[in-house]
Amino acid sequence: MRYLPTLLTTACAVLAACGDRGPTQPSNDPITFSFDFNAGEQGWIADFVDFPTDREGDVGFVSDHRSLPPPLDGAGKALYHEGLNLSDDLFMYYKRQVDGLEPGASYRVTFHVGFATRLGRDCAAGLGLLLKAGAVADEPVRVIGTAEGWYRLSADKGGGAVVGSEAVLLGEIRNDDPGCSGEFGLGMLGEGVGPLVATAGEDGSIWLFFGEESVFEGFHELHYTAFEAVCEKL
């Protein structure tokens, strides 16, 4: 069975997994953008930040759309990324533009993200792997930090467990399986996390992003099975 977020029944419009960009008419009712990644990448773009500009190749970043690993093989496909955290700081993320919102209007945005990871719910290592999600009017891109010359994200996601003004911390990345067997299991984060306030662009679009913030050195990988953002106009 696919691990999907629970869709809110108050939502009046859904961005389906077929890849449609979203509702064509603005609405005062909540609008849900929902993706099941078994259906493909659906326009999501991968990138990574928080590393020295001269060590990009050392991170070994990989992103693609692939089948879930054993023992989840046969359960479908997911977005995937991997990379080597070189210095206690690495953010690997996906981003996508959606539209159909009211131009210039502010929205409360809540998120649910489904994933597969080796970290069971009792693994202590999960304390250093965090899941963040955000929404901004302008595309989140790499910028060079003026203080240290590292690649940073243009959106204010914060660093480590600290959250910026344009993202929320969904929680520690762990699956729902008891113990710490090292086998891949499914998980979901976002339930009960307070909303983020974001403002749509003048064309009624917004950029959504989500990703893994690791705060200790080492190799990290994650499969994303589903994503949902619910936008409620203020």
XYZ file of C-alpha atoms in Angstrom:
234
model
C 0.000 0.000 0.000
C 1.247 3.472 -0.808
C 1.897 5.768 2.135
C -0.073 8.907 1.327
C -0.864 12.011 3.386
C -4.404 12.392 4.680
C -6.223 14.840 2.420
C -8.224 17.523 4.210
C -11.915 17.231 3.411
C -12.370 21.010 3.476
C -10.234 21.448 0.387
C -12.230 22.458 -2.675
C -9.527 21.997 -5.286
C -6.851 19.321 -5.678
C -3.706 19.277 -7.769
C -3.848 15.712 -9.051
C -0.935 13.415 -9.757
C -1.389 13.835 -13.511
C 0.879 16.896 -13.421
C -1.749 19.649 -13.892
C -0.396 22.892 -12.442
C -3.458 23.561 -10.342
C -6.807 25.343 -10.056
C -7.518 27.944 -12.719
C -9.763 30.167 -10.602
C -8.856 31.719 -7.234
C -11.003 30.600 -4.304
C -11.548 31.690 -0.716
C -11.802 28.025 0.279
C -8.682 25.995 1.102
C -6.816 24.741 -1.947
C -4.897 21.475 -1.766
C -1.886 20.657 -3.936
C -1.308 16.908 -3.671
C 1.267 14.636 -5.327
C 1.690 10.857 -5.285
C 5.253 10.355 -6.528
C 4.521 6.851 -7.733
C 3.121 8.692 -10.781
C 6.457 10.343 -11.625
C 8.502 13.451 -10.890
C 5.629 15.751 -11.934
C 7.765 18.829 -12.434
C 9.631 18.726 -9.127
C 13.238 19.958 -9.351
C 16.030 18.744 -7.050
C 18.935 20.794 -5.691
C 21.193 21.044 -2.636
C 22.783 23.842 -0.594
C 24.787 24.533 2.596
C 28.261 23.470 1.462
C 31.462 25.227 0.316
C 31.323 26.394 -3.301
C 34.600 24.632 -4.122
C 33.390 21.217 -2.872
C 30.241 20.644 -4.921
C 31.639 17.510 -6.525
C 32.594 16.078 -3.134
C 28.960 16.054 -2.010
C 28.173 13.456 -4.690
C 24.569 14.645 -4.961
C 22.223 12.302 -6.845
C 18.510 12.776 -7.488
C 16.085 10.730 -9.578
C 12.768 8.878 -9.638
C 13.188 5.224 -8.702
C 11.500 2.154 -7.267
C 11.310 1.904 -3.508
C 14.051 -0.337 -2.037
C 13.543 -3.733 -0.326
C 11.538 -4.632 1.664
C 9.271 -1.961 0.124
C 9.999 -3.019 -3.459
C 6.779 -3.632 -5.302
C 5.085 -0.757 -3.430
C 5.781 1.770 -6.192
C 8.245 4.530 -6.978
C 9.397 7.681 -5.232
C 11.529 10.777 -5.620
C 15.032 10.082 -4.346
C 18.110 12.036 -3.350
C 21.419 11.294 -1.712
C 24.527 13.210 -0.735
C 27.518 13.387 1.581
C 27.316 15.930 4.386
C 30.840 17.331 4.527
C 30.625 19.717 7.460
C 27.637 19.112 9.744
C 25.380 21.056 7.387
C 23.592 19.975 4.191
C 20.098 20.677 2.817
C 18.884 18.488 -0.063
C 15.499 19.515 -1.378
C 12.846 19.464 -4.103
C 10.941 22.501 -5.389
C 7.988 23.156 -7.705
C 5.862 26.112 -8.795
C 2.065 25.868 -8.557
C -0.598 28.413 -9.433
C -4.322 29.131 -9.195
C -4.039 31.249 -6.033
C -5.269 34.818 -5.720
C -2.528 37.221 -6.876
C -0.872 38.976 -3.948
C -3.024 37.208 -1.344
C -1.592 35.703 1.841
C -2.237 32.071 2.774
C -1.771 29.782 5.735
C 0.050 26.750 4.343
C 0.263 23.348 6.026
C 2.261 20.380 4.754
C 2.339 16.584 4.839
C 5.294 14.641 3.431
C 5.490 10.860 3.044
C 8.883 9.164 2.820
C 10.901 5.980 3.207
C 14.032 5.811 5.358
C 16.259 3.261 7.094
C 15.874 5.099 10.397
C 13.334 3.376 12.642
C 11.401 5.289 15.244
C 13.824 4.175 17.973
C 17.033 5.118 16.116
C 19.025 7.772 17.951
C 20.583 8.924 14.652
C 17.249 10.385 13.612
C 17.933 13.322 15.915
C 20.278 14.770 13.298
C 18.020 14.381 10.251
C 15.219 16.916 9.963
C 12.452 17.472 7.413
C 11.566 21.040 6.425
C 9.006 22.459 3.993
C 8.326 25.971 2.777
C 6.396 28.226 0.414
C 7.622 31.446 -1.235
C 6.558 33.747 -4.071
C 9.959 33.680 -5.815
C 11.806 30.541 -6.893
C 14.137 29.282 -4.141
C 17.618 29.166 -5.683
C 21.247 28.911 -4.649
C 22.948 32.084 -3.507
C 26.490 32.551 -2.201
C 26.570 33.488 1.469
C 28.492 36.713 1.926
C 30.045 35.696 5.253
C 31.652 32.363 4.352
C 31.247 31.882 0.598
C 29.055 28.777 0.894
C 26.040 27.986 -1.240
C 22.893 28.896 0.688
C 19.182 28.916 -0.166
C 17.574 32.208 -1.183
C 14.468 31.300 0.853
C 14.810 31.700 4.622
C 14.586 28.084 5.795
C 16.870 28.601 8.789
C 19.766 26.294 9.637
C 19.752 22.968 11.436
C 16.902 22.752 13.936
C 16.451 26.530 13.742
C 13.555 27.476 11.467
C 13.518 30.573 9.270
C 10.591 32.788 8.307
C 9.787 30.937 5.057
C 9.779 27.311 6.205
C 8.461 25.008 8.918
C 10.136 22.099 10.691
C 7.979 19.019 10.127
C 10.016 16.853 12.486
C 12.787 14.269 12.759
C 13.066 11.824 9.875
C 12.171 8.351 11.153
C 9.916 5.634 9.782
C 7.012 4.132 11.723
C 8.655 0.748 12.366
C 9.672 -0.021 15.964
C 13.306 -0.519 16.826
C 16.256 0.319 14.610
C 16.682 -2.621 12.214
C 18.302 -0.628 9.396
C 15.639 -1.772 6.924
C 13.659 0.755 4.941
C 10.235 1.624 6.313
C 7.553 4.217 5.580
C 6.841 7.387 7.524
C 4.981 10.670 7.291
C 5.505 14.073 8.921
C 3.447 17.242 9.146
C 0.463 16.290 11.281
C -0.071 18.919 13.968
C 2.644 21.275 12.679
C 1.474 24.888 12.712
C 0.941 26.712 9.409
C 3.384 28.860 7.497
C 2.139 32.211 6.177
C 3.103 32.807 2.529
C 2.063 35.366 -0.085
C 1.269 34.425 -3.677
C 3.006 36.225 -6.519
C 1.293 38.738 -8.765
C 0.542 35.919 -11.218
C -1.175 33.829 -8.525
C 1.699 31.355 -8.273
C 3.786 30.132 -5.369
C 6.890 27.968 -5.063
C 6.701 24.971 -2.740
C 9.806 23.217 -1.435
C 10.659 20.423 0.979
C 13.784 18.545 1.910
C 16.161 16.919 4.347
C 18.304 19.045 6.644
C 21.158 16.934 8.025
C 23.201 18.261 10.911
C 25.953 15.662 11.138
C 28.624 14.516 8.700
C 28.072 11.391 6.633
C 26.157 9.888 3.723
C 22.402 10.516 3.695
C 19.613 9.276 1.415
C 15.827 9.592 1.392
C 12.888 8.462 -0.752
C 9.822 10.725 -0.948
C 6.521 8.951 -1.615
C 4.050 11.846 -1.405
C 3.658 15.559 -0.758
C 0.704 17.755 0.146
C 0.322 21.480 0.767
C -2.996 22.984 1.875
C -3.343 26.733 1.287
C -6.011 28.603 3.263
C -6.513 32.270 2.390
C -6.167 34.738 5.258
